Coordinates of C-alpha atoms in Angstrom, one line a residue:
X1 CA -7.7 -18.3 -19.3
X2 CA -6.5 -21.2 -16.6
X3 CA -3.9 -19.8 -14.1
X4 CA -0.2 -21.7 -14.9
X5 CA 1.4 -23.2 -11.8
X6 CA 2.8 -21.6 -9.5
X7 CA 6.7 -22.9 -9.9
X8 CA 5.9 -21.9 -14.0
X9 CA 6.5 -18.2 -13.5
X10 CA 9.7 -18.2 -12.7
X11 CA 10.8 -20.2 -15.8
X12 CA 8.2 -17.9 -18.2
X13 CA 9.9 -15.1 -16.7
X14 CA 13.4 -16.0 -17.6
X15 CA 12.4 -17.3 -21.3
X16 CA 10.7 -13.7 -21.9
X17 CA 13.7 -11.9 -21.1
X18 CA 16.1 -14.4 -23.5
X19 CA 13.7 -14.5 -26.1
X20 CA 14.0 -11.9 -28.9
X21 CA 10.5 -12.3 -30.2
X22 CA 9.3 -11.0 -26.7
X23 CA 10.9 -7.4 -27.5
X24 CA 8.9 -5.3 -25.3
X25 CA 10.6 -7.5 -22.1
X26 CA 14.0 -7.6 -23.5
X27 CA 13.9 -3.9 -24.4
X28 CA 13.1 -3.4 -20.3
X29 CA 16.6 -4.9 -19.3
X30 CA 17.8 -0.7 -19.8
X31 CA 15.9 -0.8 -16.7
X32 CA 16.1 -4.0 -14.9
X33 CA 18.4 -6.9 -15.3
X34 CA 18.7 -10.3 -13.7
X35 CA 21.8 -9.4 -12.6
X36 CA 22.2 -6.2 -11.7
X37 CA 25.6 -4.2 -13.6
X38 CA 26.0 -0.4 -11.7
X39 CA 26.1 2.2 -14.1
X40 CA 29.3 4.5 -15.0
X41 CA 27.6 7.5 -14.2
X42 CA 27.9 9.1 -10.3
X43 CA 25.2 11.2 -8.9
X44 CA 24.9 12.8 -5.5
X45 CA 21.3 11.7 -4.8
X46 CA 19.5 13.4 -1.8
X47 CA 15.8 10.9 -0.2
X48 CA 14.2 13.0 1.8
X49 CA 12.0 11.0 4.2
X50 CA 13.0 8.0 6.5
X51 CA 10.1 5.9 5.9
X52 CA 10.2 2.6 4.3
X53 CA 9.8 4.6 1.1
X54 CA 12.5 6.6 1.9
X55 CA 14.7 3.3 3.2
X56 CA 13.9 1.2 0.0
X57 CA 14.7 4.0 -2.3
X58 CA 18.2 4.6 -0.8
X59 CA 18.9 1.0 -0.8
X60 CA 18.2 0.5 -4.4
X61 CA 20.2 3.8 -5.7
X62 CA 23.1 2.9 -2.9
X63 CA 23.2 -0.4 -4.1
X64 CA 22.5 0.0 -8.3
X65 CA 24.9 3.1 -8.1
X66 CA 27.8 2.4 -5.5
X67 CA 29.7 5.0 -7.2
X68 CA 27.1 7.7 -5.8
X69 CA 26.8 9.7 -3.3
X70 CA 23.4 8.5 -1.3
X71 CA 22.2 10.8 1.4
X72 CA 19.1 10.3 3.9
X73 CA 17.6 13.7 5.3
X74 CA 14.4 12.4 8.2
X75 CA 12.7 15.5 9.7
X76 CA 12.4 12.9 13.4
X77 CA 15.2 11.3 15.1
X78 CA 14.1 7.4 14.2
X79 CA 13.8 6.2 11.1
X80 CA 11.2 3.7 10.0
X81 CA 8.0 6.2 9.8
X82 CA 4.7 5.1 11.0
X83 CA 6.3 1.6 11.3
X84 CA 6.7 0.6 14.8
X85 CA 7.2 -2.3 17.3
X86 CA 7.4 -2.2 20.9
X87 CA 7.9 -5.0 23.4
X88 CA 5.9 -4.1 26.6
X89 CA 6.5 -5.6 30.3
X90 CA 3.4 -7.0 31.8
X91 CA 5.1 -8.4 34.6
X92 CA 6.6 -11.6 35.9
X93 CA 9.3 -11.6 33.0
X94 CA 6.4 -11.7 30.5
X95 CA 5.9 -9.4 27.5
X96 CA 4.0 -8.6 24.8
X97 CA 4.5 -7.1 20.9
X98 CA 2.3 -3.7 20.9
X99 CA 2.4 -2.7 16.6
X100 CA 1.3 1.2 16.7
X101 CA 1.5 0.9 12.9
X102 CA 0.6 -1.3 10.6
X103 CA 1.6 -4.6 11.8
X104 CA 1.6 -7.3 8.8
X105 CA 2.0 -7.9 5.3
X106 CA 0.3 -9.6 2.6
X107 CA 1.7 -10.4 -0.8
X108 CA -0.8 -9.3 -3.2
X109 CA -0.1 -7.6 -7.0
X110 CA 2.6 -6.9 -8.6
X111 CA 4.0 -4.3 -5.2
X112 CA 4.4 -7.7 -3.3
X113 CA 6.8 -9.2 -5.3
X114 CA 9.4 -5.8 -4.4
X115 CA 9.1 -6.3 -1.0
X116 CA 9.7 -9.8 -1.4
X117 CA 12.8 -9.2 -3.2
X118 CA 13.8 -6.5 -0.3
X119 CA 13.3 -9.1 2.4
X120 CA 15.6 -11.3 0.7
X121 CA 18.3 -9.1 -0.2
X122 CA 18.6 -7.6 3.6
X123 CA 18.6 -10.7 4.7
X124 CA 15.5 -11.2 7.4
X125 CA 14.0 -14.7 5.2
X126 CA 14.5 -17.0 8.5
X127 CA 12.4 -14.6 10.7
X128 CA 9.4 -14.6 9.1
X129 CA 6.6 -15.4 11.1
X130 CA 3.8 -16.7 8.5
X131 CA -0.4 -16.7 8.7
X132 CA -1.1 -19.4 6.6
X133 CA -4.1 -19.6 4.0
X134 CA -5.5 -22.4 6.0
X135 CA -5.3 -21.1 9.2
X136 CA -8.0 -19.7 11.6
X137 CA -7.3 -16.3 11.4
X138 CA -7.4 -15.8 7.2
X139 CA -10.3 -18.1 7.3
X140 CA -12.3 -15.9 10.2
X141 CA -12.9 -12.3 9.3
X142 CA -15.8 -10.1 10.5
X143 CA -18.2 -7.4 10.3
X144 CA -20.0 -5.8 13.6
X145 CA -23.3 -4.9 11.9
X146 CA -24.2 -2.7 15.1
X147 CA -26.2 -5.8 16.8
X148 CA -23.5 -8.9 16.6
X149 CA -20.3 -10.7 15.0
X150 CA -20.7 -11.5 11.5
X151 CA -18.3 -13.8 9.4
X152 CA -17.4 -13.1 6.3
X153 CA -17.8 -15.9 3.5
X154 CA -14.5 -17.1 2.6
X155 CA -14.5 -19.1 -0.7
X156 CA -11.1 -20.7 -0.3
X157 CA -12.4 -22.3 2.8
X158 CA -16.0 -22.8 3.0
X159 CA -18.3 -25.3 1.2
X160 CA -20.9 -23.9 -1.4
X161 CA -23.7 -24.7 1.0
X162 CA -21.9 -23.1 3.8
X163 CA -21.2 -19.8 1.1
X164 CA -25.0 -19.9 0.4
X165 CA -26.2 -20.5 3.6
X166 CA -24.0 -17.6 5.4
X167 CA -25.5 -14.8 3.0
X168 CA -28.9 -16.3 2.9
X169 CA -29.4 -16.0 6.6
X170 CA -27.5 -12.3 7.0
X171 CA -29.8 -9.6 5.4
X172 CA -27.1 -7.8 4.9
X173 CA -24.9 -10.0 3.0
X174 CA -27.9 -11.3 0.8
X175 CA -28.8 -7.9 0.0
X176 CA -24.9 -7.2 -1.2
X177 CA -24.8 -10.6 -2.9
X178 CA -28.0 -9.9 -4.5
X179 CA -26.7 -6.6 -6.3
X180 CA -23.5 -8.1 -7.3
X181 CA -24.9 -11.3 -8.6
X182 CA -27.2 -8.9 -11.4
X183 CA -23.7 -6.5 -11.7
X184 CA -23.8 -7.3 -15.5
X185 CA -27.6 -6.1 -16.6
X186 CA -26.5 -2.6 -15.6
X187 CA -25.7 -0.2 -18.0
X188 CA -22.3 1.3 -18.6
X189 CA -21.0 5.0 -17.3
X190 CA -22.1 7.3 -19.6
X191 CA -19.3 9.1 -21.7
X192 CA -17.2 11.4 -19.9
X193 CA -17.1 10.3 -16.8
X194 CA -13.5 10.0 -15.7
X195 CA -14.2 9.6 -12.0
X196 CA -16.2 9.1 -9.1
X197 CA -16.8 8.3 -5.6
X198 CA -16.6 4.4 -4.6
X199 CA -20.0 4.4 -3.0
X200 CA -21.4 6.0 -7.0
X201 CA -19.5 3.4 -8.6
X202 CA -20.9 0.6 -6.6
X203 CA -24.2 2.4 -6.3
X204 CA -24.4 1.8 -10.4
X205 CA -23.3 -1.3 -10.8
X206 CA -24.9 -2.9 -8.1
X207 CA -27.8 -0.7 -7.0
X208 CA -27.5 -2.2 -3.3
X209 CA -27.1 0.2 -0.6
X210 CA -26.0 -3.0 1.4
X211 CA -23.0 -3.5 -0.9
X212 CA -22.0 0.0 -0.1
X213 CA -22.4 -0.3 3.4
X214 CA -20.7 -3.9 3.4
X215 CA -17.8 -2.3 1.6
X216 CA -17.6 0.8 3.6
X217 CA -16.3 -1.2 6.4
X218 CA -13.6 -2.5 4.0
X219 CA -12.2 0.5 3.7
X220 CA -12.3 1.9 7.2
X221 CA -9.1 -1.4 7.6
X222 CA -7.7 -0.2 4.9
X223 CA -7.9 3.9 4.2
X224 CA -9.5 4.7 7.2
X225 CA -11.9 6.6 4.9
X226 CA -15.1 7.4 3.5
X227 CA -16.3 5.8 0.3
X228 CA -18.8 8.8 -0.6
X229 CA -15.4 10.6 -1.1
X230 CA -12.4 7.9 -2.0
X231 CA -12.3 8.2 -5.6
X232 CA -13.5 5.1 -7.7
X233 CA -11.0 5.2 -10.7
X234 CA -8.1 5.6 -8.1
X235 CA -8.9 2.8 -5.5
X236 CA -11.1 0.3 -7.4
X237 CA -8.4 1.3 -10.5
X238 CA -9.3 -2.3 -12.4
X239 CA -12.3 -2.8 -12.1
X240 CA -13.2 0.6 -12.9
X241 CA -10.8 0.4 -16.2
X242 CA -12.3 -3.0 -17.2
X243 CA -16.1 -1.2 -16.8
X244 CA -15.0 1.6 -18.9
X245 CA -13.7 -1.1 -21.9
X246 CA -17.0 -3.1 -21.7
X247 CA -20.2 -2.4 -20.7
X248 CA -20.0 -3.7 -17.6
X249 CA -17.1 -5.3 -15.1
X250 CA -18.7 -8.7 -15.2
X251 CA -17.8 -8.8 -19.5
X252 CA -15.1 -6.7 -18.9
X253 CA -13.2 -9.5 -16.6
X254 CA -14.9 -12.3 -19.2
X255 CA -13.2 -10.6 -22.0
X256 CA -9.8 -10.1 -20.7
X257 CA -10.1 -13.7 -19.6
X258 CA -9.6 -14.5 -23.4
X259 CA -7.1 -12.3 -24.6
X260 CA -3.7 -14.0 -24.9
X261 CA -0.5 -12.1 -25.1
X262 CA 2.7 -12.4 -23.0
X263 CA 1.6 -11.2 -20.2
X264 CA -1.3 -13.4 -19.6
X265 CA 0.5 -16.4 -18.3
X266 CA 3.5 -14.3 -16.8
X267 CA 1.2 -12.3 -14.5
X268 CA -2.1 -13.8 -14.0
X269 CA -1.6 -14.3 -10.5
X270 CA -1.3 -10.7 -9.6
X271 CA -4.1 -8.9 -11.5
X272 CA -2.2 -6.0 -13.6
X273 CA -3.4 -2.9 -14.1
X274 CA -2.6 -0.1 -16.0
X275 CA -0.8 2.2 -13.5
X276 CA 1.3 -1.2 -12.9
X277 CA 3.3 -0.7 -15.8
X278 CA 5.6 1.0 -14.3
X279 CA 6.6 -1.8 -12.0
X280 CA 6.5 -3.9 -15.0
X281 CA 9.4 -2.6 -16.2
X282 CA 11.5 -3.5 -13.4
X283 CA 11.1 -7.2 -13.0
X284 CA 14.0 -8.4 -14.2
X285 CA 15.6 -7.1 -10.5
X286 CA 13.3 -9.7 -9.0
X287 CA 14.6 -12.6 -10.0
X288 CA 14.8 -14.1 -6.6
X289 CA 11.1 -12.9 -5.4
X290 CA 9.6 -14.5 -8.5
X291 CA 11.5 -17.8 -7.1
X292 CA 10.7 -17.6 -3.6
X293 CA 6.8 -16.5 -4.4
X294 CA 6.4 -19.8 -6.7
X295 CA 7.8 -21.8 -4.0
X296 CA 6.0 -20.3 -0.9
X297 CA 4.9 -17.0 -0.2
X298 CA 2.0 -17.5 -2.5
X299 CA 0.8 -20.0 0.5
X300 CA 0.7 -17.0 3.2
X301 CA -2.3 -14.9 4.3
X302 CA 0.1 -12.2 5.9
X303 CA 3.0 -12.2 7.5
X304 CA 5.4 -10.4 9.8
X305 CA 8.6 -11.1 12.0
X306 CA 9.2 -12.6 15.6
X307 CA 9.5 -9.0 16.9
X308 CA 7.2 -7.1 14.5
X309 CA 7.0 -5.8 11.2
X310 CA 9.8 -3.2 12.5
X311 CA 12.1 -5.6 11.6
X312 CA 12.1 -4.8 7.9
X313 CA 12.8 -1.2 8.4
X314 CA 15.3 -2.1 11.0
X315 CA 17.1 -4.3 8.6
X316 CA 17.2 -1.9 5.4
X317 CA 18.8 0.8 8.0
X318 CA 21.1 -1.6 9.0
X319 CA 22.1 -2.1 5.2
X320 CA 22.7 1.1 4.5
X321 CA 24.3 2.2 7.4
X322 CA 27.4 -0.5 5.6
X323 CA 27.0 1.2 2.6
X324 CA 30.1 3.3 2.4
X325 CA 28.3 5.7 0.2
X326 CA 25.3 6.1 2.0
X327 CA 24.9 9.0 5.1
X328 CA 22.1 9.0 7.0
X329 CA 20.7 12.0 8.7
X330 CA 18.5 12.3 11.3
X331 CA 16.4 15.0 13.1
X332 CA 17.0 17.2 9.6
X333 CA 14.0 18.6 8.3
X334 CA 14.2 20.3 5.0
X335 CA 12.9 23.2 4.4
X336 CA 13.5 24.2 1.4
X337 CA 14.1 22.9 -2.5
X338 CA 14.9 25.0 -5.3
X339 CA 15.9 23.9 -9.0
X340 CA 20.0 24.5 -9.3
X341 CA 20.5 28.0 -11.4
X342 CA 23.5 25.3 -12.9
X343 CA 22.0 23.1 -15.8
X344 CA 22.3 19.8 -13.4
X345 CA 21.2 19.4 -9.6
X346 CA 19.2 21.3 -7.1
X347 CA 19.4 23.0 -3.9
X348 CA 18.3 21.9 -0.4
X349 CA 18.0 23.9 2.5
X350 CA 17.7 21.9 6.1
X351 CA 16.7 23.5 9.2
X352 CA 19.4 25.6 11.0
X353 CA 21.6 25.7 8.0
X354 CA 21.8 29.4 6.2
X355 CA 23.5 27.9 3.0
X356 CA 22.2 25.2 0.5
X357 CA 23.6 21.9 0.2
X358 CA 23.6 20.9 -3.8
X359 CA 22.5 17.6 -4.8
X360 CA 21.8 16.5 -8.4
X361 CA 18.8 15.0 -8.1
X362 CA 16.3 13.7 -5.2
X363 CA 13.6 12.0 -4.1
X364 CA 10.5 13.2 -2.3
X365 CA 8.6 10.8 -0.1
X366 CA 6.8 12.7 2.6
X367 CA 3.5 14.6 1.8
X368 CA 2.3 16.2 -1.2
X369 CA 1.3 19.1 0.5
X370 CA 4.6 19.3 2.4
X371 CA 6.5 19.9 -0.8
X372 CA 4.9 22.2 -2.7
X373 CA 5.3 24.3 0.5
X374 CA 9.0 23.7 0.4
X375 CA 9.6 24.0 -3.3
X376 CA 6.8 26.9 -3.6
X377 CA 5.5 25.0 -7.0
X378 CA 2.7 27.1 -8.6
X379 CA -0.9 25.5 -6.5
X380 CA -2.9 26.5 -9.3
X381 CA -4.3 23.8 -10.6
X382 CA -6.2 23.1 -13.8
X383 CA -10.1 23.6 -13.3
X384 CA -10.6 19.6 -14.0
X385 CA -8.0 18.8 -10.9
X386 CA -9.6 21.3 -8.9
X387 CA -13.2 20.4 -9.5
X388 CA -13.5 18.0 -6.5
X389 CA -11.7 18.0 -2.5
X390 CA -8.3 18.3 -2.6
X391 CA -5.8 15.5 -1.3
X392 CA -6.4 15.0 2.4
X393 CA -5.3 12.8 4.7
X394 CA -7.1 11.5 8.1
X395 CA -6.0 10.9 11.9
X396 CA -6.2 7.6 13.3
X397 CA -6.0 6.4 17.3
X398 CA -4.2 3.2 17.2
X399 CA -4.9 1.9 21.1
X400 CA -3.4 -1.5 21.7
X401 CA -5.1 -3.6 24.6
X402 CA -3.6 -6.7 26.3
X403 CA -6.0 -8.8 29.1
X404 CA -4.8 -11.0 31.5
X405 CA -5.5 -15.1 30.9
X406 CA -9.0 -15.7 31.2
X407 CA -11.0 -18.8 31.4
X408 CA -12.5 -18.5 28.6
X409 CA -11.8 -17.1 25.0
X410 CA -12.6 -12.7 25.3
X411 CA -13.2 -13.4 21.1
X412 CA -13.9 -15.8 18.7
X413 CA -10.7 -17.5 16.4
X414 CA -9.7 -15.1 13.7
X415 CA -8.5 -11.7 12.6
X416 CA -11.0 -9.1 13.7
X417 CA -13.6 -7.3 12.6
X418 CA -14.5 -4.0 10.6
X419 CA -17.2 -1.6 11.5
X420 CA -19.4 -0.5 8.2
X421 CA -20.7 3.0 8.3
X422 CA -24.3 1.6 8.9
X423 CA -24.1 0.9 12.3
X424 CA -25.8 3.6 14.5
X425 CA -23.8 6.3 16.2
X426 CA -25.1 5.6 19.2
X427 CA -23.5 1.8 19.2
X428 CA -20.5 3.5 18.1
X429 CA -19.8 7.1 19.3
X430 CA -16.2 6.1 19.9
X431 CA -16.2 6.7 16.1
X432 CA -14.5 2.9 16.0
X433 CA -13.3 2.1 13.0
X434 CA -12.6 -2.0 14.1
X435 CA -10.7 -4.2 15.9
X436 CA -7.8 -6.4 15.5
X437 CA -7.8 -9.7 17.7
X438 CA -3.8 -9.7 17.5
X439 CA -3.4 -12.7 19.8
X440 CA -4.7 -15.1 17.0
X441 CA -4.3 -12.7 13.8
X442 CA -0.5 -13.2 14.3
X443 CA 0.5 -15.2 17.1
X444 CA 3.8 -16.6 18.3
X445 CA 5.3 -12.6 18.9
X446 CA 5.0 -12.2 22.9
X447 CA 7.2 -13.4 25.6
X448 CA 5.8 -15.6 27.7
X449 CA 6.5 -18.3 29.7
X450 CA 3.7 -20.5 30.5
X451 CA 2.0 -21.3 27.1
X452 CA -0.9 -22.4 28.6
X453 CA -1.8 -19.4 30.3
X454 CA -1.4 -16.6 27.3
X455 CA -2.8 -13.0 27.4
X456 CA -5.0 -11.7 25.0
X457 CA -4.3 -8.8 22.8
X458 CA -6.3 -6.2 21.1
X459 CA -6.0 -3.0 19.1
X460 CA -9.1 -0.6 18.5
X461 CA -8.4 1.7 15.7
X462 CA -10.5 5.2 15.8
X463 CA -11.4 8.2 14.1
X464 CA -10.0 8.3 10.4
X465 CA -12.9 10.2 8.6
X466 CA -15.2 10.2 11.6
X467 CA -13.2 12.7 12.5
X468 CA -13.2 15.0 9.8
X469 CA -16.2 17.4 11.1
X470 CA -15.5 17.0 14.8
X471 CA -14.6 20.6 16.2
X472 CA -12.8 18.7 19.0
X473 CA -10.4 15.4 18.4
X474 CA -9.9 13.6 21.4
X475 CA -6.8 13.4 22.5
X476 CA -3.9 10.4 23.4
X477 CA -5.0 10.2 27.0
X478 CA -8.6 10.1 25.9
X479 CA -8.3 7.0 23.5
X480 CA -7.6 4.6 25.9
X481 CA -11.1 4.6 27.9
X482 CA -12.6 5.5 24.7
X483 CA -10.8 2.0 23.6
X484 CA -12.5 0.4 26.7
X485 CA -15.8 1.5 26.0
X486 CA -15.3 0.0 22.3
X487 CA -14.6 -3.6 24.1
X488 CA -17.0 -4.0 26.6
X489 CA -20.0 -2.9 24.4
X490 CA -19.0 -4.9 21.1
X491 CA -17.5 -8.1 23.1
X492 CA -18.5 -7.6 26.4
X493 CA -15.2 -7.2 28.0
X494 CA -15.6 -5.5 31.7
X495 CA -11.8 -6.8 33.3
X496 CA -9.1 -4.1 32.8
X497 CA -6.0 -5.3 30.6
X498 CA -3.4 -5.4 31.8
X499 CA -1.3 -3.2 29.9
X500 CA -2.4 -0.5 27.3
X501 CA -0.8 2.0 25.1
X502 CA -2.3 4.5 23.0
X503 CA -0.7 6.5 19.8
X504 CA -2.5 9.3 17.8
X505 CA -1.3 9.5 14.5
X506 CA -2.0 12.7 12.8
X507 CA -2.4 12.9 8.8
X508 CA -0.9 9.4 8.9
X509 CA -3.4 7.8 6.2
X510 CA -3.8 9.7 2.3
X511 CA -7.1 10.3 1.0
X512 CA -7.2 9.6 -2.8
X513 CA -10.6 11.4 -2.8
X514 CA -12.5 12.0 -6.4
X515 CA -10.6 13.4 -8.9
X516 CA -6.8 12.1 -7.4
X517 CA -5.6 10.7 -10.8
X518 CA -6.0 14.1 -12.8
X519 CA -4.6 15.9 -10.0
X520 CA -1.7 13.6 -10.0
X521 CA -1.0 13.9 -13.5
X522 CA -1.1 18.0 -13.2
X523 CA 0.8 17.7 -10.4
X524 CA 3.3 15.5 -12.6
X525 CA 3.6 18.4 -15.5
X526 CA 3.9 21.2 -13.0
X527 CA 6.9 19.0 -11.0
X528 CA 8.7 18.2 -14.4
X529 CA 8.4 21.6 -15.8
X530 CA 10.1 23.3 -12.4
X531 CA 12.5 20.8 -12.0
X532 CA 13.2 18.6 -15.3
X533 CA 13.5 15.4 -13.8
X534 CA 15.9 16.4 -10.7
X535 CA 12.8 16.3 -8.2
X536 CA 10.6 12.6 -8.0
X537 CA 8.6 11.8 -6.1
X538 CA 7.5 8.2 -4.0
X539 CA 5.4 6.9 -1.5
X540 CA 1.9 6.6 0.2
X541 CA 0.8 10.4 -0.6
X542 CA 1.2 9.5 -4.5
X543 CA 0.9 6.3 -5.5
X544 CA -0.6 4.0 -3.0
X545 CA -1.0 3.7 0.8
X546 CA 0.3 0.2 1.8
X547 CA 3.5 -0.8 3.2
X548 CA 3.6 -2.8 -0.3
X549 CA 2.8 0.0 -2.3
X550 CA 5.3 2.4 -0.6
X551 CA 8.5 0.1 -1.3
X552 CA 7.7 -0.8 -5.0
X553 CA 6.9 3.3 -5.7
X554 CA 10.5 3.9 -3.8
X555 CA 12.4 1.2 -5.6
X556 CA 11.1 2.3 -8.9
X557 CA 12.0 5.6 -8.5
X558 CA 15.6 5.1 -7.2
X559 CA 16.1 3.0 -10.3
X560 CA 14.9 5.6 -12.7
X561 CA 16.7 8.0 -11.3
X562 CA 19.8 6.2 -11.5
X563 CA 18.9 4.8 -14.9
X564 CA 17.7 7.9 -16.3
X565 CA 19.0 9.4 -19.9
X566 CA 18.4 5.7 -21.9
X567 CA 16.4 7.6 -25.1
X568 CA 16.2 4.1 -27.1
X569 CA 12.7 2.7 -26.1
X570 CA 10.7 2.3 -29.1
X571 CA 8.4 0.6 -27.4
X572 CA 7.4 3.4 -25.2
X573 CA 5.4 6.8 -26.4
X574 CA 7.2 9.9 -26.8
X575 CA 5.8 11.5 -24.4
X576 CA 7.4 8.7 -21.6
X577 CA 10.4 8.3 -23.8
X578 CA 12.8 10.8 -21.7
X579 CA 13.5 9.5 -18.7
X580 CA 15.6 12.6 -17.6
X581 CA 12.2 14.2 -17.0
X582 CA 10.4 11.7 -15.5
X583 CA 8.6 12.4 -12.0
X584 CA 7.7 9.3 -10.4
X585 CA 3.9 9.8 -11.5
X586 CA 4.7 8.6 -14.8
X587 CA 1.8 5.9 -16.1
X588 CA -0.8 7.0 -13.4
X589 CA -3.3 8.4 -15.7
X590 CA -2.2 6.9 -18.7
X591 CA -4.2 3.7 -18.7
X592 CA -4.7 4.2 -22.8
X593 CA -0.7 3.7 -22.9
X594 CA -0.4 0.4 -20.9
X595 CA -2.9 -0.9 -23.4
X596 CA -1.3 0.0 -26.5
X597 CA 2.2 -1.1 -25.1
X598 CA 1.0 -4.2 -24.3
X599 CA -0.7 -5.4 -27.3
X600 CA 2.5 -5.4 -29.1
X601 CA 3.7 -8.1 -27.2
X602 CA 1.3 -10.5 -28.8

């Protein structure tokens, strides 16, 4: 089915909310309306964790229910989590921006709409630095195959002849494309297979090792993880779900394109996945985001701000400090959480305080393993959930380097390159995951007096799953030499940088390994039983590792915890009607629930 013009999207949304015939969307007004009306029930809500997830949850809860009290507990001395942007002096009054964590946003999927809405509400629209889809950094993305940089084909920018030529002249790309071209001929997975690794899924569907090697580079850039361990059912949710409902992913996509229902024109640009249904319930809150997407954001490849991505958490923090019903407590680790003996609420113990603090509800945004420690939940998962490896996180070394102006460019004009698993250790002994060309990926953030003599910035990412089996991991002060060695070997850069900064982030990226959905479903049941909806979870440890995922999950959980108690949802299955028992993980393994709910709108 042809995608509607983007400007039509918002009108479709408004029509959906005003049409009595579209009952499911009109019933979602209990959860999100185009104009929020604060609910009368006052609550005392704790937000544990002050990263972007916790900040979003606190902002949404405090705004939606100004009569409620919202307290943010953060163990560190600063808010913002892994997002950290700093200017570094390089002499002569010049300074460059270094990002030690995430550095840009891409508005993809429904999650991007929540980010767009948040940006509008905290008032940082005008400071955005756009990188449009027709820019060189959007068009030129590379992998390093062990011998040289290989530019990846870009259907949006390349002609058909150029794409075919690129595929035909590179053996890895040709074999990968050939495997994907015949995917529809492969038999479907057998009955009873609920999950498998991404590598297993790709080998079944393409029978191409080259395809697996190519995809491994992509997941080095996103999860710093190994496709032999990462879960296909979780991370490749949409294609995995399509294959389960048809003989192949290709056939499933064709069948889906032929369906006609309310969501088809409304959400076509966003590739709705089964687990996105909770986000769909909140779409009424995002009226500004829909308009902004239709008007301009759909044209952007990535974006950030003039002073870096930390502009976003700082703006949310500033908004929170202006709210009279918000308390922010940094350097305050939470050591224990227990359901209160009273009918409503929970007790929270913080470091250095003997007596607990009582709250009526809480949102946890830190890691799942830490939550299990502070709540003393029963840690005996079901045999199904324990069958595969448990939840883990990987550590990543990030090295920012700035080189003085040179007569010739130090790298091609583009975004950067990733390194597939097929590159031999002898060519990558530093265990590099990829290299970003910061000067061209996000230009315009540095303060340099002579625009004709711009420095060159790189970010080298090291470690991830490569460090899993190392007996001794490198220290932060060793990362700089490792990064310089990578650039020297891969790009032939022998000059010394004029500025360099190394950061070692321990356990910073959760790994959704095989069985993740089953473990989350089992954990959801334990959490609901123990806390009866008073404690809910959000963030990268549970429902998505990206910034957009974190913002969307924090937004939705805060909205749910403030608006709970509505039992008038005849369009929802019985196991999800009682919102007071929700945990933040509803719908995560309920694809059949989503399909049933959406089919009722046809």
